[in-house]
XYZ file of C-alpha atoms in Angstrom:
404
model
C -31.770 7.603 -26.186
C -33.409 6.735 -28.922
C -31.307 3.677 -29.764
C -33.768 0.923 -28.861
C -31.467 -1.930 -30.525
C -28.670 -0.995 -28.409
C -30.731 -0.869 -25.496
C -31.939 -4.210 -25.960
C -28.591 -5.575 -26.681
C -27.454 -4.496 -23.252
C -30.275 -5.713 -21.744
C -30.245 -9.008 -23.237
C -26.219 -9.371 -22.814
C -26.457 -8.359 -19.166
C -29.560 -10.711 -18.313
C -27.426 -13.520 -19.533
C -24.405 -12.654 -17.518
C -26.531 -12.170 -14.586
C -28.047 -15.559 -14.938
C -24.441 -16.703 -15.238
C -23.353 -15.018 -12.041
C -26.800 -16.095 -10.080
C -27.021 -12.412 -9.298
C -29.713 -9.610 -9.916
C -28.992 -6.844 -12.494
C -30.285 -3.431 -11.273
C -31.147 -0.781 -13.948
C -28.619 -2.517 -16.317
C -25.873 -0.276 -15.099
C -23.164 0.486 -17.803
C -20.470 0.258 -15.294
C -21.254 -3.687 -14.526
C -21.991 -4.069 -18.448
C -18.516 -2.789 -19.311
C -16.570 -4.677 -16.608
C -18.400 -8.020 -17.597
C -17.289 -7.274 -21.278
C -13.691 -6.526 -20.220
C -13.710 -9.894 -18.323
C -14.959 -12.077 -20.945
C -13.607 -10.653 -24.033
C -9.928 -10.054 -22.337
C -10.283 -6.363 -23.350
C -7.103 -4.353 -22.384
C -8.033 -2.405 -19.106
C -7.286 0.562 -20.675
C -9.862 0.219 -23.667
C -13.686 0.178 -23.452
C -15.237 -2.369 -25.693
C -18.498 -0.773 -27.179
C -21.514 -3.253 -28.375
C -20.316 -2.859 -31.993
C -17.095 -4.687 -30.881
C -14.967 -1.801 -31.496
C -12.337 -0.827 -28.621
C -11.098 2.723 -27.880
C -8.399 3.696 -25.781
C -9.372 5.280 -22.581
C -6.841 8.176 -23.346
C -9.410 9.156 -26.005
C -11.935 9.989 -23.099
C -12.473 13.070 -21.831
C -12.688 13.287 -17.929
C -15.805 12.460 -16.311
C -16.149 15.776 -14.495
C -14.247 17.785 -12.386
C -13.933 17.620 -8.792
C -14.643 13.829 -8.303
C -15.640 12.364 -5.009
C -13.374 9.547 -3.936
C -14.324 6.877 -1.103
C -11.345 5.595 0.427
C -11.664 2.491 2.440
C -8.782 1.317 4.610
C -8.455 -1.673 7.280
C -7.193 0.617 10.193
C -7.130 4.783 10.463
C -6.328 5.378 14.009
C -3.444 7.761 14.749
C -1.774 7.280 11.357
C 0.273 4.623 12.774
C -0.111 1.830 10.317
C 1.402 1.843 6.608
C -1.917 1.361 5.114
C -3.258 4.810 7.211
C -0.347 6.499 6.438
C -0.619 5.862 2.661
C -4.441 6.465 2.699
C -3.526 10.135 4.487
C -1.330 11.089 1.885
C -3.104 10.125 -0.978
C -6.240 11.662 0.100
C -4.275 14.944 0.878
C -2.938 15.088 -2.643
C -6.059 14.087 -4.289
C -7.605 16.977 -2.320
C -4.848 19.392 -3.602
C -5.463 18.425 -7.076
C -9.343 18.822 -7.289
C -10.892 15.745 -6.016
C -13.202 15.386 -2.890
C -12.199 12.572 -0.630
C -13.385 10.778 2.511
C -11.740 8.279 4.449
C -13.903 5.184 5.664
C -12.111 2.842 8.321
C -13.639 -0.504 8.692
C -12.141 -1.346 12.256
C -15.150 1.215 13.521
C -18.043 0.718 10.985
C -19.993 -2.288 10.158
C -20.739 -3.290 6.542
C -24.294 -1.996 6.500
C -23.391 1.309 8.134
C -20.567 1.538 5.754
C -22.911 1.513 2.875
C -25.370 3.995 4.347
C -22.134 6.168 4.893
C -21.193 5.918 1.264
C -24.541 6.799 0.170
C -24.616 10.092 2.151
C -21.228 11.102 0.668
C -22.191 9.939 -2.912
C -18.863 9.192 -4.354
C -18.035 8.637 -8.093
C -15.337 6.037 -6.983
C -14.790 3.426 -4.375
C -11.261 2.590 -3.501
C -10.192 -0.117 -1.030
C -6.725 -0.494 0.214
C -6.172 -4.489 0.954
C -7.942 -6.672 -1.389
C -9.165 -9.197 1.316
C -10.007 -7.008 4.457
C -11.248 -3.995 2.642
C -12.206 -5.481 -0.861
C -15.155 -7.310 0.274
C -16.542 -4.010 1.920
C -15.737 -2.133 -1.276
C -17.373 -4.851 -3.638
C -20.442 -5.217 -1.733
C -20.990 -1.238 -1.359
C -20.077 -0.657 -5.097
C -22.591 -3.324 -6.025
C -25.457 -1.877 -3.862
C -24.448 1.593 -5.092
C -23.803 0.849 -8.758
C -20.243 2.450 -8.730
C -16.892 1.107 -10.055
C -14.356 0.434 -7.383
C -10.362 0.219 -7.069
C -8.403 -2.417 -4.926
C -4.772 -1.377 -4.054
C -2.896 -4.718 -3.234
C -0.707 -5.128 -0.028
C 2.079 -7.623 1.033
C -0.457 -10.052 2.735
C -2.860 -10.051 -0.570
C 0.296 -11.388 -2.451
C 2.587 -13.463 -0.129
C -0.056 -15.074 2.284
C -1.118 -18.766 1.431
C -4.658 -18.258 1.392
C -6.845 -21.277 0.726
C -10.539 -22.258 0.935
C -13.085 -19.711 1.540
C -10.418 -17.013 1.974
C -9.083 -17.511 -1.384
C -12.258 -17.861 -2.892
C -13.460 -14.353 -1.356
C -10.273 -12.846 -2.279
C -10.388 -13.936 -6.263
C -13.941 -12.800 -6.137
C -12.949 -9.374 -4.689
C -10.320 -9.158 -7.359
C -12.683 -10.321 -10.332
C -14.977 -7.950 -9.528
C -12.657 -4.729 -9.432
C -12.834 -2.274 -11.828
C -9.331 -1.754 -11.457
C -6.384 -3.158 -9.361
C -3.243 -0.955 -8.282
C 0.300 -2.174 -7.001
C 3.254 -0.164 -5.952
C 6.163 -1.813 -8.093
C 6.331 -4.078 -11.159
C 7.919 -7.066 -9.118
C 4.504 -7.103 -7.054
C 2.667 -6.882 -10.583
C 4.720 -9.761 -11.775
C 3.872 -11.767 -8.604
C 0.517 -10.937 -8.851
C 0.230 -12.062 -12.767
C 1.508 -15.576 -11.524
C -0.787 -15.891 -8.918
C -3.945 -14.607 -10.527
C -3.387 -14.880 -14.279
C -7.070 -14.636 -15.097
C -6.931 -11.091 -14.244
C -3.223 -9.949 -14.683
C -4.302 -7.345 -17.427
C -6.568 -5.232 -14.687
C -3.347 -4.546 -12.440
C -1.569 -1.299 -13.039
C 1.422 -0.073 -11.022
C 1.384 3.301 -9.286
C 4.508 3.808 -7.336
C 4.450 5.094 -3.445
C 4.870 8.911 -2.818
C 6.546 10.615 -0.063
C 6.305 13.775 1.506
C 9.587 15.353 1.772
C 10.783 16.978 5.068
C 13.024 19.871 4.906
C 16.004 19.323 6.894
C 19.854 19.357 6.521
C 21.077 15.936 5.747
C 24.577 16.979 5.614
C 25.408 16.317 9.172
C 25.824 12.905 11.132
C 24.207 12.818 14.499
C 26.370 13.524 17.695
C 25.371 11.332 20.661
C 27.080 8.802 22.674
C 24.532 6.058 21.699
C 24.277 4.505 18.167
C 20.734 4.168 17.546
C 18.760 1.418 15.286
C 15.147 2.445 14.856
C 12.529 -0.395 13.555
C 9.123 1.330 12.985
C 6.680 -1.448 12.506
C 3.271 -2.565 13.596
C 3.379 -5.693 15.968
C 2.338 -8.619 13.745
C 4.396 -11.782 12.619
C 5.173 -10.826 8.999
C 7.081 -7.885 10.526
C 9.515 -10.029 12.273
C 10.480 -7.402 14.809
C 12.357 -9.618 17.052
C 15.001 -10.740 14.444
C 17.514 -8.056 15.406
C 17.813 -8.743 18.963
C 20.375 -11.559 18.728
C 22.548 -9.995 16.447
C 22.421 -6.597 18.494
C 23.497 -8.428 21.567
C 26.825 -9.588 19.932
C 27.266 -6.044 18.441
C 26.569 -4.639 22.058
C 29.074 -6.953 23.533
C 31.678 -5.431 21.066
C 30.594 -1.661 20.858
C 28.857 -0.980 24.215
C 26.949 1.823 23.168
C 24.341 0.210 20.756
C 20.557 0.924 21.417
C 17.471 -0.872 19.483
C 14.207 1.114 19.335
C 10.877 -0.474 18.164
C 7.983 1.677 17.513
C 4.551 0.561 16.338
C 1.003 -0.178 16.882
C -0.367 -3.603 18.267
C -1.684 -5.371 15.517
C -1.721 -8.994 16.725
C -2.168 -8.979 20.480
C -0.714 -12.571 21.415
C 2.422 -11.886 19.049
C 2.955 -8.471 20.737
C 2.882 -9.794 24.063
C 5.494 -12.159 23.062
C 7.605 -9.359 21.611
C 7.323 -7.028 24.793
C 8.530 -10.180 26.838
C 11.357 -10.861 24.884
C 12.626 -7.146 24.618
C 12.490 -7.041 28.750
C 15.328 -9.698 28.408
C 17.543 -7.148 26.389
C 18.762 -4.087 28.517
C 19.568 -2.026 24.988
C 16.059 -2.622 23.509
C 13.098 -0.758 23.990
C 9.429 -0.619 22.624
C 8.387 2.873 22.600
C 4.760 1.960 21.956
C 2.482 3.400 19.312
C 3.738 6.749 18.351
C 1.367 9.424 16.598
C 2.281 9.995 12.737
C 3.118 13.761 13.887
C 5.974 12.702 16.183
C 7.410 10.243 14.087
C 10.197 12.371 12.698
C 11.417 12.963 15.894
C 12.375 9.362 15.788
C 13.730 9.504 12.453
C 15.936 12.387 13.110
C 17.512 10.740 16.383
C 18.037 7.641 14.970
C 21.487 6.643 13.236
C 19.816 3.482 11.078
C 16.237 2.409 9.819
C 15.403 -0.768 10.051
C 13.156 -3.232 8.127
C 12.884 -6.825 8.991
C 9.916 -7.913 7.227
C 9.253 -11.450 5.761
C 7.167 -9.811 3.122
C 6.261 -6.439 1.878
C 3.471 -5.354 -0.751
C 5.857 -3.075 -2.595
C 7.794 -0.034 -1.235
C 7.387 0.163 2.730
C 6.429 3.503 3.706
C 8.758 3.569 6.761
C 11.642 2.898 4.654
C 10.792 5.519 2.092
C 10.168 8.042 4.967
C 13.690 7.247 6.268
C 15.222 7.859 3.070
C 13.316 10.990 3.034
C 14.905 12.299 6.135
C 18.570 11.159 4.633
C 18.973 8.047 6.817
C 20.762 4.957 6.038
C 18.562 2.001 6.047
C 19.243 -1.774 6.473
C 16.261 -4.019 5.365
C 15.588 -7.984 4.843
C 16.312 -8.982 1.114
C 12.831 -9.629 0.243
C 11.052 -8.473 -3.111
C 9.185 -5.544 -1.780
C 12.558 -4.039 -0.559
C 14.916 -5.043 -3.186
C 12.560 -3.414 -5.813
C 13.853 0.043 -4.545
C 16.998 -0.250 -2.491
C 20.126 -1.067 -4.212
C 22.487 -2.903 -1.971
C 25.391 -0.908 -0.898
C 24.270 2.429 -2.993
C 20.996 3.890 -1.412
C 20.752 1.236 1.288
C 21.658 -2.112 2.512
C 19.884 -5.494 1.977
C 20.607 -8.379 4.593
C 20.051 -12.151 3.871
C 20.788 -14.156 7.115
C 22.177 -12.931 10.713
C 25.982 -13.002 9.879
C 24.996 -10.823 6.526
C 23.215 -8.530 8.853
C 25.863 -7.944 11.411
C 28.301 -7.265 8.979
C 26.732 -4.733 7.573
C 25.321 -3.174 10.726
C 28.626 -2.956 11.756
C 30.199 -1.292 8.701
C 27.376 1.415 9.416
C 28.361 1.610 12.938
C 31.949 2.232 12.307
C 31.558 4.787 9.331
C 29.745 8.077 9.587
C 30.809 8.861 5.816
C 29.228 5.706 4.678
C 25.756 6.547 6.501
C 26.025 9.858 5.260
C 26.420 8.818 1.583
C 23.905 6.019 1.784
C 21.516 8.570 3.345
C 22.213 11.295 0.464
C 21.721 8.339 -2.115
C 18.506 7.419 -0.538
C 17.300 10.822 -0.243
C 17.925 11.739 -3.855
C 15.955 8.139 -4.953
C 12.959 9.649 -2.989
C 13.234 12.890 -4.787
C 13.413 11.425 -8.257
C 11.046 8.793 -8.012
C 8.620 9.194 -5.064
C 6.443 12.484 -5.647
C 3.200 12.537 -3.990
C 1.931 14.848 -6.682
C 2.590 12.385 -9.514
C 1.139 9.389 -7.534
C -2.073 11.545 -6.853
C -2.355 12.415 -10.734
C -1.964 8.698 -11.614
C -4.647 7.962 -9.184
C -7.119 10.930 -10.771
C -6.283 9.586 -14.385
C -7.376 5.898 -13.202
C -10.369 7.301 -11.640
C -11.410 9.296 -14.540
C -11.145 6.130 -16.781
C -13.611 4.542 -14.613
C -15.848 7.152 -14.210
C -16.270 8.227 -18.073
C -18.687 5.249 -18.186
């Protein structure tokens, strides 16, 4: 108000940028202006560049307002059976606890046009998409229409899939346009920086949180069967049939082994092949899609929890949940898993089938080892995975963006 020269500077600069992007600038919105300046001046993501060229730390900025409204967009949110849904449910719960108003939008049940209309009704301060490709496009288009900043949280497929052509271009466009990008661990940020060096400075690390159950973890289970439990959605990246042949060898040796797989069908052709293969092994059972509120029964009744993924976007919910229940975990030695599992200390990591068999056998033979590993895993979660701290870190990021 009253600064005609500054207003003219903003209008002229945004006009030139609009031509460069072949897009229409509506109302000369300052959020877009600041984002463009950040992109083209390579400003640190924790700084705001003003039209006089000075940079100011966002820490100096006061919160935009209390009771921010956050729209959370997720690929699927049915019965809380996918990792994305569990993550968003937890974040929404703790954001609400700390004073935000949240609403979750699932793109598997809403069209893009309807999503924008529903977002207009909710009138959020921030749009937050989980999955740069699947929800990033929805978030970007809605944010452009509503003139809002938007955040993207990266997943494993965003980083480790070999995208090409139009998909890669779309992914890059979503990431370039995002006001902020979040990943779960430094190892994922490092990989992101290698793949997308032009926007590496946007990426921030906010570790996953876990709600700790109240239970006695000082006792091992007393049962005739030794149960390995694999919670995973049925899609190729989860590699859920890998344990079948190793367990066949262990079943011949020990006789009382049981392998339970539980998770939603994500890839139907792959799921049909999995179910057919499981039918060939008497010790293996596909328990189907288990509602989130009943998952604790499966964790409690298992001896060891598995993760056989080919890639993970950081910290797998299923492993963190298992560790919170004091369960020993055996996981594939991939970047996401090794970021928080220390082999032989708070869990086990395997490389090949022989390694898997050796470590699974150790866990079968030693109740004390399972107990010690389970306690160490629980301690890790207690020390590093507070959902309250997770929510406060997101709120700080939201406040920085909404300050404009």
